[in-house]
Amino acid sequence: MNNKYLLSDLVTRLQKKGYDAKQAELLTRSFFLCVEKGLEQDQQVKINQFGQFKLQEVDARESVDVNTGKRVEIKAHYKLNFLPDAHLKE
């Protein structure tokens, strides 16, 4: 279940579905670019029958460096959440 896919792996899968290499790479890059731009604008992107990508703000906090034992501050940042649609879960 811990399969990692490179962009080239996704392109190869599209080629097996009948796309030529250029089309497959353009489609894959365009998809991720659209998701990225949507997240920048609205902080969420919903794709019907697939799921929802959502940016979640994480507040700054203090932690302890396990190597040194010193306290460190973790700056505020965003994390990306993905909630699969019910159709995808099936």
CSV table of N, CA, C and O in Angstrom, one decimal:
chain,number,residue,atom,x,y,z
A,1,MET,N,0.8,-1.2,0.0
A,1,MET,CA,0.0,0.0,0.0
A,1,MET,C,0.8,1.3,0.0
A,1,MET,O,0.3,2.3,-0.2
A,2,ASN,N,2.1,1.1,0.2
A,2,ASN,CA,3.0,2.3,0.2
A,2,ASN,C,3.7,2.5,-1.1
A,2,ASN,O,4.9,2.8,-1.2
A,3,ASN,N,2.9,2.4,-2.2
A,3,ASN,CA,3.5,2.6,-3.5
A,3,ASN,C,3.7,4.1,-3.7
A,3,ASN,O,2.9,4.9,-3.4
A,4,LYS,N,4.9,4.4,-4.2
A,4,LYS,CA,5.2,5.8,-4.6
A,4,LYS,C,5.3,5.8,-6.1
A,4,LYS,O,5.9,5.0,-6.7
A,5,TYR,N,4.7,6.9,-6.6
A,5,TYR,CA,4.7,7.0,-8.1
A,5,TYR,C,5.4,8.3,-8.4
A,5,TYR,O,5.2,9.4,-7.8
A,6,LEU,N,6.3,8.2,-9.4
A,6,LEU,CA,7.0,9.4,-9.9
A,6,LEU,C,6.1,9.9,-11.1
A,6,LEU,O,5.2,9.2,-11.5
A,7,LEU,N,6.3,11.2,-11.5
A,7,LEU,CA,5.6,11.7,-12.6
A,7,LEU,C,5.7,10.8,-13.8
A,7,LEU,O,4.7,10.5,-14.5
A,8,SER,N,6.9,10.3,-14.0
A,8,SER,CA,7.1,9.4,-15.2
A,8,SER,C,6.3,8.1,-15.1
A,8,SER,O,5.9,7.6,-16.1
A,9,ASP,N,6.0,7.6,-13.9
A,9,ASP,CA,5.2,6.5,-13.7
A,9,ASP,C,3.7,6.7,-14.1
A,9,ASP,O,3.1,5.9,-14.8
A,10,LEU,N,3.3,7.9,-13.7
A,10,LEU,CA,1.9,8.3,-14.1
A,10,LEU,C,1.8,8.5,-15.6
A,10,LEU,O,0.8,8.1,-16.3
A,11,VAL,N,2.8,9.1,-16.2
A,11,VAL,CA,2.9,9.3,-17.7
A,11,VAL,C,2.8,7.9,-18.4
A,11,VAL,O,2.1,7.7,-19.3
A,12,THR,N,3.6,7.0,-17.9
A,12,THR,CA,3.6,5.6,-18.5
A,12,THR,C,2.3,4.9,-18.4
A,12,THR,O,1.8,4.3,-19.3
A,13,ARG,N,1.6,5.1,-17.3
A,13,ARG,CA,0.2,4.5,-17.1
A,13,ARG,C,-0.7,5.1,-18.1
A,13,ARG,O,-1.6,4.4,-18.7
A,14,LEU,N,-0.6,6.4,-18.4
A,14,LEU,CA,-1.5,7.1,-19.4
A,14,LEU,C,-1.1,6.6,-20.8
A,14,LEU,O,-2.0,6.4,-21.6
A,15,GLN,N,0.2,6.3,-21.0
A,15,GLN,CA,0.6,5.8,-22.4
A,15,GLN,C,-0.1,4.4,-22.6
A,15,GLN,O,-0.5,4.1,-23.7
A,16,LYS,N,-0.2,3.7,-21.5
A,16,LYS,CA,-0.8,2.3,-21.7
A,16,LYS,C,-2.3,2.4,-22.0
A,16,LYS,O,-2.9,1.5,-22.5
A,17,LYS,N,-2.9,3.6,-21.7
A,17,LYS,CA,-4.3,3.8,-22.0
A,17,LYS,C,-4.5,4.4,-23.3
A,17,LYS,O,-5.6,4.7,-23.7
A,18,GLY,N,-3.4,4.6,-24.1
A,18,GLY,CA,-3.5,5.1,-25.5
A,18,GLY,C,-3.0,6.5,-25.7
A,18,GLY,O,-3.1,7.0,-26.9
A,19,TYR,N,-2.6,7.2,-24.7
A,19,TYR,CA,-2.0,8.6,-25.0
A,19,TYR,C,-0.6,8.4,-25.5
A,19,TYR,O,0.1,7.5,-25.1
A,20,ASP,N,-0.2,9.4,-26.3
A,20,ASP,CA,1.3,9.4,-26.7
A,20,ASP,C,2.0,10.0,-25.6
A,20,ASP,O,1.5,10.7,-24.7
A,21,ALA,N,3.3,9.9,-25.6
A,21,ALA,CA,4.2,10.4,-24.5
A,21,ALA,C,4.0,11.9,-24.2
A,21,ALA,O,3.9,12.3,-23.0
A,22,LYS,N,4.0,12.7,-25.2
A,22,LYS,CA,3.8,14.1,-25.0
A,22,LYS,C,2.5,14.5,-24.4
A,22,LYS,O,2.4,15.3,-23.5
A,23,GLN,N,1.4,13.9,-25.0
A,23,GLN,CA,0.1,14.1,-24.4
A,23,GLN,C,0.0,13.7,-23.0
A,23,GLN,O,-0.6,14.4,-22.1
A,24,ALA,N,0.5,12.5,-22.7
A,24,ALA,CA,0.4,12.0,-21.3
A,24,ALA,C,1.2,12.9,-20.3
A,24,ALA,O,0.7,13.2,-19.2
A,25,GLU,N,2.4,13.3,-20.7
A,25,GLU,CA,3.1,14.2,-19.8
A,25,GLU,C,2.4,15.6,-19.6
A,25,GLU,O,2.3,16.1,-18.5
A,26,LEU,N,1.9,16.1,-20.7
A,26,LEU,CA,1.2,17.4,-20.6
A,26,LEU,C,-0.1,17.3,-19.8
A,26,LEU,O,-0.3,18.2,-18.9
A,27,LEU,N,-0.8,16.2,-19.9
A,27,LEU,CA,-2.0,16.0,-19.1
A,27,LEU,C,-1.6,15.9,-17.6
A,27,LEU,O,-2.3,16.5,-16.8
A,28,THR,N,-0.6,15.1,-17.3
A,28,THR,CA,-0.2,14.9,-15.9
A,28,THR,C,0.3,16.2,-15.3
A,28,THR,O,-0.2,16.6,-14.2
A,29,ARG,N,1.1,16.9,-16.0
A,29,ARG,CA,1.6,18.2,-15.4
A,29,ARG,C,0.5,19.2,-15.3
A,29,ARG,O,0.5,19.9,-14.3
A,30,SER,N,-0.4,19.2,-16.3
A,30,SER,CA,-1.5,20.2,-16.2
A,30,SER,C,-2.4,19.9,-15.1
A,30,SER,O,-2.9,20.9,-14.4
A,31,PHE,N,-2.7,18.6,-14.8
A,31,PHE,CA,-3.5,18.3,-13.7
A,31,PHE,C,-3.0,18.8,-12.4
A,31,PHE,O,-3.6,19.5,-11.6
A,32,PHE,N,-1.7,18.5,-12.1
A,32,PHE,CA,-1.1,19.0,-10.9
A,32,PHE,C,-0.9,20.5,-10.8
A,32,PHE,O,-1.1,21.1,-9.7
A,33,LEU,N,-0.7,21.1,-11.9
A,33,LEU,CA,-0.7,22.6,-11.9
A,33,LEU,C,-2.0,23.2,-11.6
A,33,LEU,O,-2.1,24.2,-10.8
A,34,CYS,N,-3.1,22.6,-12.1
A,34,CYS,CA,-4.4,23.1,-11.8
A,34,CYS,C,-4.7,22.9,-10.3
A,34,CYS,O,-5.3,23.8,-9.7
A,35,VAL,N,-4.4,21.8,-9.8
A,35,VAL,CA,-4.6,21.6,-8.3
A,35,VAL,C,-3.8,22.6,-7.5
A,35,VAL,O,-4.3,23.3,-6.6
A,36,GLU,N,-2.5,22.8,-7.9
A,36,GLU,CA,-1.7,23.8,-7.2
A,36,GLU,C,-2.3,25.2,-7.3
A,36,GLU,O,-2.4,25.9,-6.2
A,37,LYS,N,-2.7,25.6,-8.4
A,37,LYS,CA,-3.2,27.0,-8.6
A,37,LYS,C,-4.5,27.1,-7.8
A,37,LYS,O,-4.8,28.2,-7.2
A,38,GLY,N,-5.4,26.1,-7.8
A,38,GLY,CA,-6.6,26.1,-7.1
A,38,GLY,C,-6.4,26.2,-5.6
A,38,GLY,O,-7.1,27.0,-4.9
A,39,LEU,N,-5.4,25.5,-5.1
A,39,LEU,CA,-5.0,25.6,-3.7
A,39,LEU,C,-4.5,27.0,-3.3
A,39,LEU,O,-4.8,27.5,-2.2
A,40,GLU,N,-3.7,27.6,-4.2
A,40,GLU,CA,-3.2,29.0,-4.0
A,40,GLU,C,-4.4,30.0,-3.9
A,40,GLU,O,-4.3,30.9,-3.1
A,41,GLN,N,-5.4,29.8,-4.7
A,41,GLN,CA,-6.5,30.8,-4.8
A,41,GLN,C,-7.5,30.5,-3.7
A,41,GLN,O,-7.9,31.5,-3.0
A,42,ASP,N,-8.0,29.3,-3.6
A,42,ASP,CA,-9.1,29.0,-2.7
A,42,ASP,C,-8.8,28.2,-1.5
A,42,ASP,O,-9.7,27.9,-0.7
A,43,GLN,N,-7.6,27.7,-1.4
A,43,GLN,CA,-7.1,26.8,-0.3
A,43,GLN,C,-7.8,25.4,-0.3
A,43,GLN,O,-7.7,24.7,0.6
A,44,GLN,N,-8.6,25.2,-1.3
A,44,GLN,CA,-9.2,23.8,-1.5
A,44,GLN,C,-9.6,23.6,-2.9
A,44,GLN,O,-9.9,24.5,-3.7
A,45,VAL,N,-9.5,22.3,-3.3
A,45,VAL,CA,-9.9,21.9,-4.7
A,45,VAL,C,-10.7,20.6,-4.5
A,45,VAL,O,-10.2,19.6,-3.9
A,46,LYS,N,-11.9,20.6,-5.1
A,46,LYS,CA,-12.7,19.4,-5.0
A,46,LYS,C,-12.9,18.9,-6.4
A,46,LYS,O,-13.2,19.6,-7.3
A,47,ILE,N,-12.7,17.6,-6.6
A,47,ILE,CA,-12.8,16.9,-7.8
A,47,ILE,C,-13.9,15.8,-7.7
A,47,ILE,O,-13.7,14.9,-6.9
A,48,ASN,N,-15.0,16.0,-8.4
A,48,ASN,CA,-16.1,15.1,-8.2
A,48,ASN,C,-15.6,13.6,-8.5
A,48,ASN,O,-14.9,13.3,-9.4
A,49,GLN,N,-16.1,12.7,-7.7
A,49,GLN,CA,-15.9,11.3,-7.7
A,49,GLN,C,-14.4,11.0,-7.5
A,49,GLN,O,-13.9,9.8,-7.8
A,50,PHE,N,-13.6,11.9,-7.0
A,50,PHE,CA,-12.2,11.7,-6.7
A,50,PHE,C,-11.9,12.1,-5.2
A,50,PHE,O,-11.6,11.2,-4.4
A,51,GLY,N,-12.1,13.3,-4.9
A,51,GLY,CA,-11.9,13.8,-3.5
A,51,GLY,C,-11.6,15.3,-3.5
A,51,GLY,O,-11.8,16.0,-4.4
A,52,GLN,N,-11.2,15.7,-2.3
A,52,GLN,CA,-10.9,17.1,-2.0
A,52,GLN,C,-9.5,17.3,-1.4
A,52,GLN,O,-9.1,16.6,-0.5
A,53,PHE,N,-8.8,18.2,-2.1
A,53,PHE,CA,-7.5,18.6,-1.6
A,53,PHE,C,-7.8,19.9,-0.8
A,53,PHE,O,-8.5,20.8,-1.2
A,54,LYS,N,-7.2,20.0,0.4
A,54,LYS,CA,-7.4,21.2,1.3
A,54,LYS,C,-6.2,21.6,2.0
A,54,LYS,O,-5.5,20.7,2.6
A,55,LEU,N,-5.9,22.9,2.0
A,55,LEU,CA,-4.8,23.4,2.8
A,55,LEU,C,-5.3,23.6,4.2
A,55,LEU,O,-6.3,24.2,4.4
A,56,GLN,N,-4.5,23.2,5.2
A,56,GLN,CA,-4.8,23.4,6.6
A,56,GLN,C,-3.7,24.2,7.2
A,56,GLN,O,-2.5,23.8,7.2
A,57,GLU,N,-4.0,25.3,7.9
A,57,GLU,CA,-3.0,26.1,8.6
A,57,GLU,C,-2.6,25.4,9.9
A,57,GLU,O,-3.5,25.0,10.7
A,58,VAL,N,-1.3,25.3,10.1
A,58,VAL,CA,-0.8,24.7,11.4
A,58,VAL,C,-0.1,25.9,12.1
A,58,VAL,O,0.8,26.5,11.6
A,59,ASP,N,-0.5,26.1,13.4
A,59,ASP,CA,0.1,27.2,14.2
A,59,ASP,C,1.5,26.8,14.6
A,59,ASP,O,1.9,25.7,14.6
A,60,ALA,N,2.3,27.9,14.9
A,60,ALA,CA,3.7,27.7,15.4
A,60,ALA,C,3.6,27.0,16.7
A,60,ALA,O,2.6,27.2,17.5
A,61,ARG,N,4.6,26.3,17.0
A,61,ARG,CA,4.7,25.6,18.3
A,61,ARG,C,6.1,25.3,18.7
A,61,ARG,O,7.0,25.3,17.8
A,62,GLU,N,6.3,24.9,19.9
A,62,GLU,CA,7.6,24.5,20.4
A,62,GLU,C,7.7,23.0,20.5
A,62,GLU,O,6.7,22.4,20.7
A,63,SER,N,8.9,22.5,20.2
A,63,SER,CA,9.1,21.1,20.3
A,63,SER,C,10.5,20.9,20.9
A,63,SER,O,11.2,21.9,21.2
A,64,VAL,N,11.0,19.7,21.0
A,64,VAL,CA,12.3,19.4,21.5
A,64,VAL,C,13.0,18.6,20.5
A,64,VAL,O,12.5,17.6,19.9
A,65,ASP,N,14.2,19.0,20.2
A,65,ASP,CA,15.1,18.3,19.2
A,65,ASP,C,15.6,17.0,19.9
A,65,ASP,O,16.2,17.1,21.0
A,66,VAL,N,15.2,15.9,19.3
A,66,VAL,CA,15.5,14.6,20.0
A,66,VAL,C,17.0,14.3,20.1
A,66,VAL,O,17.4,13.5,20.9
A,67,ASN,N,17.8,14.9,19.2
A,67,ASN,CA,19.2,14.7,19.2
A,67,ASN,C,19.9,15.5,20.2
A,67,ASN,O,20.9,15.0,20.8
A,68,THR,N,19.5,16.7,20.4
A,68,THR,CA,20.2,17.6,21.4
A,68,THR,C,19.5,17.8,22.7
A,68,THR,O,20.1,18.3,23.7
A,69,GLY,N,18.2,17.6,22.7
A,69,GLY,CA,17.4,17.9,23.9
A,69,GLY,C,17.0,19.4,24.0
A,69,GLY,O,16.3,19.8,24.9
A,70,LYS,N,17.4,20.2,23.0
A,70,LYS,CA,17.1,21.7,23.1
A,70,LYS,C,15.7,21.9,22.5
A,70,LYS,O,15.2,21.2,21.7
A,71,ARG,N,15.1,23.0,23.1
A,71,ARG,CA,13.8,23.4,22.6
A,71,ARG,C,14.0,24.1,21.3
A,71,ARG,O,14.9,24.9,21.1
A,72,VAL,N,13.1,23.8,20.3
A,72,VAL,CA,13.1,24.5,19.0
A,72,VAL,C,11.7,25.0,18.7
A,72,VAL,O,10.7,24.4,19.2
A,73,GLU,N,11.6,26.0,17.9
A,73,GLU,CA,10.3,26.5,17.5
A,73,GLU,C,10.1,26.0,16.1
A,73,GLU,O,10.9,26.1,15.2
A,74,ILE,N,8.9,25.4,15.9
A,74,ILE,CA,8.4,25.0,14.6
A,74,ILE,C,7.5,26.1,14.1
A,74,ILE,O,6.5,26.4,14.7
A,75,LYS,N,7.9,26.7,13.0
A,75,LYS,CA,7.2,27.9,12.5
A,75,LYS,C,5.8,27.5,11.9
A,75,LYS,O,5.6,26.3,11.6
A,76,ALA,N,4.9,28.4,11.9
A,76,ALA,CA,3.6,28.2,11.4
A,76,ALA,C,3.7,27.9,9.9
A,76,ALA,O,4.6,28.4,9.2
A,77,HIS,N,2.9,26.9,9.4
A,77,HIS,CA,3.0,26.5,8.0
A,77,HIS,C,1.6,25.9,7.6
A,77,HIS,O,0.7,25.8,8.4
A,78,TYR,N,1.5,25.5,6.4
A,78,TYR,CA,0.3,24.8,5.9
A,78,TYR,C,0.7,23.4,5.6
A,78,TYR,O,1.8,23.1,5.2
A,79,LYS,N,-0.3,22.5,5.8
A,79,LYS,CA,-0.2,21.2,5.4
A,79,LYS,C,-1.3,20.8,4.4
A,79,LYS,O,-2.4,21.4,4.5
A,80,LEU,N,-1.1,19.9,3.5
A,80,LEU,CA,-2.1,19.5,2.5
A,80,LEU,C,-2.8,18.2,3.0
A,80,LEU,O,-2.2,17.2,3.3
A,81,ASN,N,-4.1,18.3,3.0
A,81,ASN,CA,-4.9,17.2,3.4
A,81,ASN,C,-5.7,16.7,2.1
A,81,ASN,O,-6.1,17.5,1.3
A,82,PHE,N,-5.9,15.4,2.1
A,82,PHE,CA,-6.7,14.9,1.0
A,82,PHE,C,-7.8,14.0,1.6
A,82,PHE,O,-7.6,13.1,2.4
A,83,LEU,N,-9.1,14.3,1.2
A,83,LEU,CA,-10.2,13.5,1.7
A,83,LEU,C,-10.8,12.9,0.5
A,83,LEU,O,-11.4,13.5,-0.4
A,84,PRO,N,-10.7,11.5,0.4
A,84,PRO,CA,-11.3,10.9,-0.8
A,84,PRO,C,-12.8,10.9,-0.8
A,84,PRO,O,-13.4,10.9,0.2
A,85,ASP,N,-13.4,11.0,-2.0
A,85,ASP,CA,-14.8,11.0,-2.2
A,85,ASP,C,-15.3,9.6,-1.9
A,85,ASP,O,-14.6,8.6,-2.0
A,86,ALA,N,-16.6,9.4,-1.5
A,86,ALA,CA,-17.1,8.1,-1.2
A,86,ALA,C,-17.0,7.2,-2.4
A,86,ALA,O,-16.7,6.0,-2.2
A,87,HIS,N,-17.1,7.7,-3.6
A,87,HIS,CA,-17.0,6.9,-4.8
A,87,HIS,C,-15.6,6.3,-4.9
A,87,HIS,O,-15.4,5.1,-5.3
A,88,LEU,N,-14.5,7.1,-4.5
A,88,LEU,CA,-13.2,6.6,-4.6
A,88,LEU,C,-12.9,5.5,-3.5
A,88,LEU,O,-12.2,4.6,-3.7
A,89,LYS,N,-13.5,5.7,-2.3
A,89,LYS,CA,-13.3,4.8,-1.2
A,89,LYS,C,-13.8,3.4,-1.6
A,89,LYS,O,-13.2,2.4,-1.1
A,90,GLU,N,-14.9,3.3,-2.4
A,90,GLU,CA,-15.4,2.0,-2.8
A,90,GLU,C,-14.4,1.3,-3.6
A,90,GLU,O,-14.2,0.2,-3.7
